[in-house]
Amino acid sequence: SSQLTRRQTAVSWMVAGLLTGLAHLTRADGLLLFGAGGLVWLWQVKDWRGEVEKAYSFKALVLHLVIFLGGYLLVMGGWFWRTYQLIGAPMSPVGTQTIFLTSYNDLFAYGRSFDLNSYLAWGWRNILMSKLEASWLALQTFIAVTGLTVFTFFFVWAWIRLGRDEKTGRWLRPFTIYTLVLYLVMALIFTFPGQRGSLLHSSTAIWPWSMPLAVAGVDMAVDWVASRRPSWHPGQAKRLFGAVFVVIVFVVTLAVAGGQPLADVEAAVYGEVAAVLPADAVVMIGTAPDFYYHTGLRAVAVPNEPPDVLLTIAQRYGVNYLLLDADRPPILNDLYSGAAQYPYIEQVQTFDDGFVLYRFSLE
């Protein structure tokens, strides 16, 4: 039996490594799972040191770590090797520059780099305020996304209560560690990417844990009320609240999905723009993938740079047109409003919903 348990544990570490590799292959921040796995292993070592009768030898613990790393590299190893052949490093260091952003728009900077010196030059007050704002938005994301607002209380209740239990706490430990790592890293390190979507998207990985915990929390709440009100029937109440739980999840999902009218509006405008462009046009636009999807025309993203840099990009990549809307980079406000004129950017036509089409003069 003990040998079977050891074999199952080894398999679990291998599966964890493989899934961590797939997560990293899917999203850059999937690498956080690798760090979380390392912390889970260190916690296992801590528990092992406190055991009187050791369930595992230290050699077995080291083997678990090697298996976890092996599973991860089985997925990511080829990718690392290919990247190393191309740039001389297993991973591009450019992504770490987002740690030093002072504005989210600079995620789309062109020809500029960001480092600790440029970040510190921004000033400690700005840095601290950005961390506070990011932490506040992270809390809102935790409530609204991880707990779907109405279930946050029940989810946290079950999380704390089951986490304190010796038996269930061990199973919740990976979830707890990853959740804390994710929110802290996105709020305090990758501050601006975290505020504008990275945390929102990454936190959906927590749902397979938070939603079952929310169900358990509802059961705990019903039992708590029933212990104080003898007239309550816990079985009936749990079935009722379970049905309400499912209905609310569907209502929230439909409300969020139905609140995206801009997709249809933008698609219609893109069609109108494509109708006045030549078939070989290359367009600079804020949502380049969307524009390509709806029109089939090639597109590049608008950087957070002044018009003269846009011209440099247009010349380098053969961009003919520029399409701006209300969500343009602030540095292009004067161009968009007409307050400034540039001989190499000519306004062609305006469209619904605030879209303005320009033509680059590349001669």
mmCIF file of C-alpha atoms in Angstrom:
data_model
loop_
_atom_site.group_PDB
_atom_site.id
_atom_site.type_symbol
_atom_site.label_atom_id
_atom_site.label_comp_id
_atom_site.label_asym_id
_atom_site.label_seq_id
_atom_site.Cartn_x
_atom_site.Cartn_y
_atom_site.Cartn_z
ATOM 1 C CA SER A 1 0.000 0.000 0.000
ATOM 2 C CA SER A 2 2.798 2.420 0.897
ATOM 3 C CA GLN A 3 4.589 1.528 -2.340
ATOM 4 C CA LEU A 4 1.387 2.232 -4.298
ATOM 5 C CA THR A 5 1.045 5.584 -2.530
ATOM 6 C CA ARG A 6 4.622 6.501 -3.435
ATOM 7 C CA ARG A 7 4.010 5.574 -7.057
ATOM 8 C CA GLN A 8 0.806 7.646 -7.141
ATOM 9 C CA THR A 9 2.661 10.611 -5.635
ATOM 10 C CA ALA A 10 5.378 10.370 -8.285
ATOM 11 C CA VAL A 11 2.735 10.244 -11.022
ATOM 12 C CA SER A 12 1.039 13.304 -9.500
ATOM 13 C CA TRP A 13 4.291 15.270 -9.666
ATOM 14 C CA MET A 14 4.806 14.213 -13.288
ATOM 15 C CA VAL A 15 1.270 15.322 -14.220
ATOM 16 C CA ALA A 16 1.836 18.600 -12.374
ATOM 17 C CA GLY A 17 5.021 19.184 -14.374
ATOM 18 C CA LEU A 18 3.338 18.407 -17.698
ATOM 19 C CA LEU A 19 0.376 20.686 -16.959
ATOM 20 C CA THR A 20 2.705 23.455 -15.791
ATOM 21 C CA GLY A 21 4.570 23.191 -19.087
ATOM 22 C CA LEU A 22 1.309 23.381 -21.037
ATOM 23 C CA ALA A 23 0.248 26.405 -18.980
ATOM 24 C CA HIS A 24 3.529 28.168 -19.756
ATOM 25 C CA LEU A 25 3.212 27.249 -23.415
ATOM 26 C CA THR A 26 -0.268 28.797 -23.390
ATOM 27 C CA ARG A 27 0.487 32.021 -21.494
ATOM 28 C CA ALA A 28 3.711 33.691 -20.396
ATOM 29 C CA ASP A 29 2.434 33.967 -16.830
ATOM 30 C CA GLY A 30 1.911 30.207 -16.791
ATOM 31 C CA LEU A 31 5.492 30.199 -15.519
ATOM 32 C CA LEU A 32 4.037 31.251 -12.148
ATOM 33 C CA LEU A 33 2.730 27.704 -11.788
ATOM 34 C CA PHE A 34 6.318 26.483 -11.913
ATOM 35 C CA GLY A 35 7.174 28.762 -8.984
ATOM 36 C CA ALA A 36 4.040 27.660 -7.152
ATOM 37 C CA GLY A 37 5.015 24.015 -7.694
ATOM 38 C CA GLY A 38 8.433 24.724 -6.209
ATOM 39 C CA LEU A 39 6.821 26.300 -3.140
ATOM 40 C CA VAL A 40 4.516 23.292 -2.738
ATOM 41 C CA TRP A 41 7.595 21.044 -2.817
ATOM 42 C CA LEU A 42 9.376 23.184 -0.202
ATOM 43 C CA TRP A 43 6.291 22.951 2.002
ATOM 44 C CA GLN A 44 6.380 19.182 1.570
ATOM 45 C CA VAL A 45 10.013 19.207 2.727
ATOM 46 C CA LYS A 46 8.990 21.327 5.734
ATOM 47 C CA ASP A 47 6.274 18.809 6.654
ATOM 48 C CA TRP A 48 8.734 15.948 6.167
ATOM 49 C CA ARG A 49 11.195 17.489 8.608
ATOM 50 C CA GLY A 50 8.480 17.662 11.273
ATOM 51 C CA GLU A 51 7.364 14.048 10.859
ATOM 52 C CA VAL A 52 8.454 11.544 13.491
ATOM 53 C CA GLU A 53 7.829 8.576 11.209
ATOM 54 C CA LYS A 54 8.973 9.661 7.771
ATOM 55 C CA ALA A 55 6.510 8.718 5.021
ATOM 56 C CA TYR A 56 9.225 9.431 2.439
ATOM 57 C CA SER A 57 12.983 9.495 2.403
ATOM 58 C CA PHE A 58 14.722 12.740 1.483
ATOM 59 C CA LYS A 59 15.886 10.966 -1.662
ATOM 60 C CA ALA A 60 12.232 10.409 -2.605
ATOM 61 C CA LEU A 61 11.462 14.101 -2.038
ATOM 62 C CA VAL A 62 14.319 15.119 -4.328
ATOM 63 C CA LEU A 63 13.046 12.621 -6.890
ATOM 64 C CA HIS A 64 9.616 14.312 -6.764
ATOM 65 C CA LEU A 65 11.243 17.636 -7.642
ATOM 66 C CA VAL A 66 13.223 16.051 -10.477
ATOM 67 C CA ILE A 67 10.055 14.402 -11.836
ATOM 68 C CA PHE A 68 8.191 17.728 -11.686
ATOM 69 C CA LEU A 69 11.017 19.499 -13.515
ATOM 70 C CA GLY A 70 11.240 16.668 -16.039
ATOM 71 C CA GLY A 71 7.531 16.850 -16.845
ATOM 72 C CA TYR A 72 7.797 20.599 -17.310
ATOM 73 C CA LEU A 73 10.831 20.330 -19.602
ATOM 74 C CA LEU A 74 9.197 17.534 -21.568
ATOM 75 C CA VAL A 75 6.742 20.174 -22.799
ATOM 76 C CA MET A 76 8.887 23.325 -22.753
ATOM 77 C CA GLY A 77 12.354 21.897 -23.438
ATOM 78 C CA GLY A 78 12.029 21.985 -27.230
ATOM 79 C CA TRP A 79 10.692 25.517 -27.097
ATOM 80 C CA PHE A 80 13.607 26.653 -24.900
ATOM 81 C CA TRP A 81 16.150 25.011 -27.198
ATOM 82 C CA ARG A 82 14.662 26.617 -30.306
ATOM 83 C CA THR A 83 14.618 30.040 -28.628
ATOM 84 C CA TYR A 84 18.211 29.558 -27.511
ATOM 85 C CA GLN A 85 19.246 28.808 -31.095
ATOM 86 C CA LEU A 86 17.553 32.003 -32.283
ATOM 87 C CA ILE A 87 18.556 34.563 -29.635
ATOM 88 C CA GLY A 88 21.181 32.855 -27.474
ATOM 89 C CA ALA A 89 18.901 32.507 -24.435
ATOM 90 C CA PRO A 90 16.122 30.022 -23.523
ATOM 91 C CA MET A 91 13.625 32.860 -23.022
ATOM 92 C CA SER A 92 13.478 36.402 -24.341
ATOM 93 C CA PRO A 93 14.317 38.966 -21.637
ATOM 94 C CA VAL A 94 12.046 41.565 -23.258
ATOM 95 C CA GLY A 95 8.992 40.441 -21.285
ATOM 96 C CA THR A 96 10.625 41.427 -18.011
ATOM 97 C CA GLN A 97 10.683 45.045 -19.197
ATOM 98 C CA THR A 98 6.954 45.191 -18.434
ATOM 99 C CA ILE A 99 7.947 45.199 -14.749
ATOM 100 C CA PHE A 100 9.296 48.725 -15.268
ATOM 101 C CA LEU A 101 6.397 50.251 -17.204
ATOM 102 C CA THR A 102 5.053 53.585 -15.954
ATOM 103 C CA SER A 103 2.003 53.465 -18.237
ATOM 104 C CA TYR A 104 0.045 50.581 -19.697
ATOM 105 C CA ASN A 105 0.145 52.216 -23.130
ATOM 106 C CA ASP A 106 3.920 51.765 -23.168
ATOM 107 C CA LEU A 107 3.324 48.052 -23.538
ATOM 108 C CA PHE A 108 3.040 49.055 -27.207
ATOM 109 C CA ALA A 109 6.157 51.240 -27.286
ATOM 110 C CA TYR A 110 8.410 51.169 -30.347
ATOM 111 C CA GLY A 111 12.177 51.598 -30.259
ATOM 112 C CA ARG A 112 12.289 52.231 -26.518
ATOM 113 C CA SER A 113 13.409 50.036 -23.618
ATOM 114 C CA PHE A 114 12.508 50.117 -19.934
ATOM 115 C CA ASP A 115 14.749 49.285 -16.986
ATOM 116 C CA LEU A 116 15.132 49.920 -13.274
ATOM 117 C CA ASN A 117 16.726 53.333 -13.814
ATOM 118 C CA SER A 118 13.858 54.621 -15.953
ATOM 119 C CA TYR A 119 11.398 53.193 -13.431
ATOM 120 C CA LEU A 120 13.024 54.854 -10.420
ATOM 121 C CA ALA A 121 13.178 58.136 -12.349
ATOM 122 C CA TRP A 122 9.373 58.053 -12.346
ATOM 123 C CA GLY A 123 9.481 58.801 -8.596
ATOM 124 C CA TRP A 124 8.678 56.819 -5.459
ATOM 125 C CA ARG A 125 5.312 58.494 -4.975
ATOM 126 C CA ASN A 126 4.131 57.448 -8.443
ATOM 127 C CA ILE A 127 5.491 53.940 -7.937
ATOM 128 C CA LEU A 128 3.734 53.469 -4.585
ATOM 129 C CA MET A 129 0.455 54.938 -5.854
ATOM 130 C CA SER A 130 0.526 52.597 -8.849
ATOM 131 C CA LYS A 131 1.008 49.604 -6.526
ATOM 132 C CA LEU A 132 -1.883 50.726 -4.320
ATOM 133 C CA GLU A 133 -4.164 51.210 -7.305
ATOM 134 C CA ALA A 134 -3.166 47.826 -8.716
ATOM 135 C CA SER A 135 -3.810 46.157 -5.343
ATOM 136 C CA TRP A 136 -7.266 47.737 -5.172
ATOM 137 C CA LEU A 137 -8.089 46.533 -8.687
ATOM 138 C CA ALA A 138 -6.726 43.085 -7.787
ATOM 139 C CA LEU A 139 -9.131 42.942 -4.842
ATOM 140 C CA GLN A 140 -12.007 43.865 -7.151
ATOM 141 C CA THR A 141 -10.928 41.131 -9.578
ATOM 142 C CA PHE A 142 -10.819 38.618 -6.739
ATOM 143 C CA ILE A 143 -14.360 39.517 -5.701
ATOM 144 C CA ALA A 144 -15.902 39.904 -9.158
ATOM 145 C CA VAL A 145 -14.053 37.223 -11.156
ATOM 146 C CA THR A 146 -12.642 34.588 -8.816
ATOM 147 C CA GLY A 147 -15.742 34.599 -6.639
ATOM 148 C CA LEU A 148 -18.294 35.867 -9.194
ATOM 149 C CA THR A 149 -19.262 38.567 -6.642
ATOM 150 C CA VAL A 150 -22.241 36.829 -5.023
ATOM 151 C CA PHE A 151 -20.269 33.682 -4.192
ATOM 152 C CA THR A 152 -17.097 35.311 -2.881
ATOM 153 C CA PHE A 153 -18.208 35.182 0.748
ATOM 154 C CA PHE A 154 -19.090 31.465 0.561
ATOM 155 C CA PHE A 155 -15.940 30.629 -1.384
ATOM 156 C CA VAL A 156 -13.659 32.367 1.125
ATOM 157 C CA TRP A 157 -15.520 30.812 4.082
ATOM 158 C CA ALA A 158 -14.998 27.284 2.743
ATOM 159 C CA TRP A 159 -11.432 28.076 1.687
ATOM 160 C CA ILE A 160 -10.432 29.190 5.180
ATOM 161 C CA ARG A 161 -12.337 26.477 7.022
ATOM 162 C CA LEU A 162 -11.204 23.587 4.838
ATOM 163 C CA GLY A 163 -7.712 25.042 4.554
ATOM 164 C CA ARG A 164 -7.309 24.838 8.332
ATOM 165 C CA ASP A 165 -8.325 21.188 8.387
ATOM 166 C CA GLU A 166 -5.305 18.888 8.364
ATOM 167 C CA LYS A 167 -6.768 16.495 5.805
ATOM 168 C CA THR A 168 -8.323 18.946 3.318
ATOM 169 C CA GLY A 169 -5.705 21.643 3.878
ATOM 170 C CA ARG A 170 -3.033 19.571 2.142
ATOM 171 C CA TRP A 171 -5.184 19.267 -0.978
ATOM 172 C CA LEU A 172 -5.946 22.989 -0.991
ATOM 173 C CA ARG A 173 -2.312 23.980 -0.495
ATOM 174 C CA PRO A 174 -1.374 24.176 -4.228
ATOM 175 C CA PHE A 175 -4.462 26.293 -4.920
ATOM 176 C CA THR A 176 -3.729 28.570 -1.973
ATOM 177 C CA ILE A 177 -0.093 29.067 -2.926
ATOM 178 C CA TYR A 178 -0.843 29.721 -6.599
ATOM 179 C CA THR A 179 -3.659 32.161 -5.813
ATOM 180 C CA LEU A 180 -1.462 34.187 -3.472
ATOM 181 C CA VAL A 181 1.483 34.115 -5.898
ATOM 182 C CA LEU A 182 -0.701 35.159 -8.840
ATOM 183 C CA TYR A 183 -2.353 38.110 -7.107
ATOM 184 C CA LEU A 184 0.820 39.377 -5.448
ATOM 185 C CA VAL A 185 2.906 39.147 -8.621
ATOM 186 C CA MET A 186 0.271 40.801 -10.806
ATOM 187 C CA ALA A 187 -0.399 43.611 -8.343
ATOM 188 C CA LEU A 188 3.097 44.371 -7.086
ATOM 189 C CA ILE A 189 5.488 43.295 -9.857
ATOM 190 C CA PHE A 190 3.723 43.299 -13.237
ATOM 191 C CA THR A 191 1.619 46.217 -12.079
ATOM 192 C CA PHE A 192 0.327 47.712 -15.323
ATOM 193 C CA PRO A 193 -0.195 44.516 -17.357
ATOM 194 C CA GLY A 194 -1.906 43.055 -14.285
ATOM 195 C CA GLN A 195 -4.384 45.937 -14.100
ATOM 196 C CA ARG A 196 -5.395 45.747 -17.736
ATOM 197 C CA GLY A 197 -6.233 42.119 -18.370
ATOM 198 C CA SER A 198 -3.401 39.808 -17.349
ATOM 199 C CA LEU A 199 -4.787 39.169 -13.871
ATOM 200 C CA LEU A 200 -8.352 39.005 -15.180
ATOM 201 C CA HIS A 201 -7.474 36.297 -17.680
ATOM 202 C CA SER A 202 -5.068 34.373 -15.464
ATOM 203 C CA SER A 203 -7.486 34.265 -12.543
ATOM 204 C CA THR A 204 -9.918 32.143 -14.565
ATOM 205 C CA ALA A 205 -7.515 29.249 -13.916
ATOM 206 C CA ILE A 206 -8.669 29.441 -10.297
ATOM 207 C CA TRP A 207 -12.327 28.780 -11.107
ATOM 208 C CA PRO A 208 -12.091 24.960 -10.975
ATOM 209 C CA TRP A 209 -11.201 25.488 -7.305
ATOM 210 C CA SER A 210 -13.150 28.591 -6.317
ATOM 211 C CA MET A 211 -16.520 27.440 -7.640
ATOM 212 C CA PRO A 212 -16.558 24.038 -5.847
ATOM 213 C CA LEU A 213 -15.406 25.863 -2.717
ATOM 214 C CA ALA A 214 -18.309 28.277 -3.156
ATOM 215 C CA VAL A 215 -20.718 25.324 -3.273
ATOM 216 C CA ALA A 216 -19.132 23.919 -0.116
ATOM 217 C CA GLY A 217 -19.431 27.361 1.469
ATOM 218 C CA VAL A 218 -23.159 27.500 0.712
ATOM 219 C CA ASP A 219 -23.569 24.102 2.400
ATOM 220 C CA MET A 220 -21.631 25.354 5.425
ATOM 221 C CA ALA A 221 -23.798 28.465 5.604
ATOM 222 C CA VAL A 222 -26.982 26.396 5.466
ATOM 223 C CA ASP A 223 -25.713 24.078 8.216
ATOM 224 C CA TRP A 224 -24.713 27.094 10.317
ATOM 225 C CA VAL A 225 -28.180 28.656 10.021
ATOM 226 C CA ALA A 226 -29.909 25.294 10.588
ATOM 227 C CA SER A 227 -27.968 24.798 13.831
ATOM 228 C CA ARG A 228 -29.507 28.035 15.109
ATOM 229 C CA ARG A 229 -32.995 27.678 13.612
ATOM 230 C CA PRO A 230 -34.538 24.255 14.274
ATOM 231 C CA SER A 231 -37.357 24.982 11.807
ATOM 232 C CA TRP A 232 -34.915 24.910 8.912
ATOM 233 C CA HIS A 233 -34.573 21.759 6.814
ATOM 234 C CA PRO A 234 -30.929 21.655 5.647
ATOM 235 C CA GLY A 235 -31.519 19.104 2.888
ATOM 236 C CA GLN A 236 -34.268 21.147 1.245
ATOM 237 C CA ALA A 237 -32.360 24.401 1.675
ATOM 238 C CA LYS A 238 -29.211 22.974 0.075
ATOM 239 C CA ARG A 239 -31.151 21.754 -2.965
ATOM 240 C CA LEU A 240 -32.834 25.145 -3.304
ATOM 241 C CA PHE A 241 -29.624 27.123 -2.954
ATOM 242 C CA GLY A 242 -27.868 24.716 -5.315
ATOM 243 C CA ALA A 243 -30.446 25.471 -8.007
ATOM 244 C CA VAL A 244 -30.156 29.206 -7.314
ATOM 245 C CA PHE A 245 -26.365 28.871 -7.561
ATOM 246 C CA VAL A 246 -26.602 27.427 -11.078
ATOM 247 C CA VAL A 247 -29.145 30.040 -12.204
ATOM 248 C CA ILE A 248 -26.992 32.911 -10.949
ATOM 249 C CA VAL A 249 -23.932 31.549 -12.755
ATOM 250 C CA PHE A 250 -25.869 31.468 -16.034
ATOM 251 C CA VAL A 251 -27.352 34.937 -15.447
ATOM 252 C CA VAL A 252 -23.915 36.433 -14.747
ATOM 253 C CA THR A 253 -22.453 34.711 -17.819
ATOM 254 C CA LEU A 254 -25.240 35.924 -20.118
ATOM 255 C CA ALA A 255 -25.090 39.445 -18.660
ATOM 256 C CA VAL A 256 -21.363 39.713 -19.317
ATOM 257 C CA ALA A 257 -21.601 38.151 -22.787
ATOM 258 C CA GLY A 258 -24.549 40.363 -23.732
ATOM 259 C CA GLY A 259 -22.746 43.489 -22.608
ATOM 260 C CA GLN A 260 -20.265 43.405 -25.498
ATOM 261 C CA PRO A 261 -22.100 45.381 -28.226
ATOM 262 C CA LEU A 262 -18.911 47.028 -29.501
ATOM 263 C CA ALA A 263 -17.830 43.846 -31.252
ATOM 264 C CA ASP A 264 -20.687 44.107 -33.774
ATOM 265 C CA VAL A 265 -20.261 47.878 -34.160
ATOM 266 C CA GLU A 266 -16.545 47.586 -34.829
ATOM 267 C CA ALA A 267 -17.053 44.724 -37.273
ATOM 268 C CA ALA A 268 -19.491 46.865 -39.278
ATOM 269 C CA VAL A 269 -17.090 49.826 -39.326
ATOM 270 C CA TYR A 270 -14.189 47.602 -40.366
ATOM 271 C CA GLY A 271 -16.262 46.407 -43.313
ATOM 272 C CA GLU A 272 -16.927 50.006 -44.368
ATOM 273 C CA VAL A 273 -13.242 50.882 -44.058
ATOM 274 C CA ALA A 274 -12.184 47.847 -46.101
ATOM 275 C CA ALA A 275 -14.575 48.894 -48.873
ATOM 276 C CA VAL A 276 -12.583 52.090 -49.525
ATOM 277 C CA LEU A 277 -9.129 50.513 -49.258
ATOM 278 C CA PRO A 278 -7.116 48.753 -51.963
ATOM 279 C CA ALA A 279 -6.681 45.000 -51.644
ATOM 280 C CA ASP A 280 -2.981 45.335 -50.820
ATOM 281 C CA ALA A 281 -3.460 47.928 -48.055
ATOM 282 C CA VAL A 282 -1.615 47.561 -44.758
ATOM 283 C CA VAL A 283 -3.402 49.320 -41.889
ATOM 284 C CA MET A 284 -2.088 50.575 -38.560
ATOM 285 C CA ILE A 285 -4.876 50.150 -35.994
ATOM 286 C CA GLY A 286 -5.379 49.560 -32.281
ATOM 287 C CA THR A 287 -6.956 46.126 -32.746
ATOM 288 C CA ALA A 288 -4.902 44.659 -35.572
ATOM 289 C CA PRO A 289 -5.988 40.995 -35.122
ATOM 290 C CA ASP A 290 -9.690 41.978 -35.121
ATOM 291 C CA PHE A 291 -9.273 44.098 -38.231
ATOM 292 C CA TYR A 292 -7.506 41.291 -40.070
ATOM 293 C CA TYR A 293 -10.162 38.789 -38.969
ATOM 294 C CA HIS A 294 -13.059 40.904 -40.248
ATOM 295 C CA THR A 295 -11.460 42.260 -43.434
ATOM 296 C CA GLY A 296 -8.619 39.946 -44.452
ATOM 297 C CA LEU A 297 -6.373 43.004 -44.806
ATOM 298 C CA ARG A 298 -2.951 43.035 -43.194
ATOM 299 C CA ALA A 299 -2.610 45.194 -40.093
ATOM 300 C CA VAL A 300 -0.120 46.275 -37.425
ATOM 301 C CA ALA A 301 -0.762 47.710 -33.963
ATOM 302 C CA VAL A 302 -0.696 51.451 -33.255
ATOM 303 C CA PRO A 303 2.236 52.081 -30.885
ATOM 304 C CA ASN A 304 2.245 54.593 -28.061
ATOM 305 C CA GLU A 305 4.472 56.921 -30.056
ATOM 306 C CA PRO A 306 4.209 60.371 -31.727
ATOM 307 C CA PRO A 307 3.308 60.775 -35.424
ATOM 308 C CA ASP A 308 6.931 60.995 -36.615
ATOM 309 C CA VAL A 309 7.640 57.543 -35.150
ATOM 310 C CA LEU A 310 4.464 56.231 -36.796
ATOM 311 C CA LEU A 311 5.898 57.409 -40.119
ATOM 312 C CA THR A 312 9.150 55.533 -39.429
ATOM 313 C CA ILE A 313 7.172 52.355 -38.740
ATOM 314 C CA ALA A 314 5.052 52.878 -41.850
ATOM 315 C CA GLN A 315 8.166 53.219 -43.998
ATOM 316 C CA ARG A 316 9.798 50.154 -42.480
ATOM 317 C CA TYR A 317 6.790 47.827 -42.719
ATOM 318 C CA GLY A 318 5.032 49.255 -45.768
ATOM 319 C CA VAL A 319 2.011 50.559 -43.862
ATOM 320 C CA ASN A 320 -0.289 52.690 -46.054
ATOM 321 C CA TYR A 321 -3.114 53.681 -43.720
ATOM 322 C CA LEU A 322 -3.811 54.609 -40.111
ATOM 323 C CA LEU A 323 -7.192 54.032 -38.440
ATOM 324 C CA LEU A 324 -7.817 55.745 -35.091
ATOM 325 C CA ASP A 325 -10.843 55.756 -32.809
ATOM 326 C CA ALA A 326 -11.791 57.072 -29.371
ATOM 327 C CA ASP A 327 -9.404 54.601 -27.695
ATOM 328 C CA ARG A 328 -6.333 55.987 -29.461
ATOM 329 C CA PRO A 329 -3.060 56.510 -27.551
ATOM 330 C CA PRO A 330 -3.219 59.916 -25.784
ATOM 331 C CA ILE A 331 -0.045 61.009 -27.572
ATOM 332 C CA LEU A 332 -2.082 61.069 -30.817
ATOM 333 C CA ASN A 333 -4.867 63.286 -29.437
ATOM 334 C CA ASP A 334 -3.836 66.352 -31.454
ATOM 335 C CA LEU A 335 -3.758 64.364 -34.684
ATOM 336 C CA TYR A 336 -7.161 62.827 -33.970
ATOM 337 C CA SER A 337 -8.820 66.128 -33.010
ATOM 338 C CA GLY A 338 -7.290 68.044 -35.905
ATOM 339 C CA ALA A 339 -5.421 70.391 -33.573
ATOM 340 C CA ALA A 340 -2.179 69.465 -35.341
ATOM 341 C CA GLN A 341 -1.462 68.772 -39.000
ATOM 342 C CA TYR A 342 1.312 66.588 -40.379
ATOM 343 C CA PRO A 343 2.341 66.658 -44.049
ATOM 344 C CA TYR A 344 2.964 62.909 -44.102
ATOM 345 C CA ILE A 345 -0.428 61.922 -42.593
ATOM 346 C CA GLU A 346 -3.525 62.865 -44.600
ATOM 347 C CA GLN A 347 -7.084 62.393 -43.320
ATOM 348 C CA VAL A 348 -9.113 60.330 -45.789
ATOM 349 C CA GLN A 349 -12.534 59.712 -44.270
ATOM 350 C CA THR A 350 -14.491 59.548 -41.019
ATOM 351 C CA PHE A 351 -16.738 56.643 -40.019
ATOM 352 C CA ASP A 352 -19.334 55.881 -37.359
ATOM 353 C CA ASP A 353 -18.372 55.413 -33.719
ATOM 354 C CA GLY A 354 -15.508 57.909 -33.933
ATOM 355 C CA PHE A 355 -13.273 56.073 -36.421
ATOM 356 C CA VAL A 356 -11.017 58.235 -38.591
ATOM 357 C CA LEU A 357 -8.989 56.897 -41.528
ATOM 358 C CA TYR A 358 -5.662 58.484 -42.535
ATOM 359 C CA ARG A 359 -3.213 57.841 -45.367
ATOM 360 C CA PHE A 360 0.567 57.855 -44.957
ATOM 361 C CA SER A 361 2.637 59.725 -47.545
ATOM 362 C CA LEU A 362 5.694 57.497 -47.824
ATOM 363 C CA GLU A 363 7.528 59.365 -50.586
#
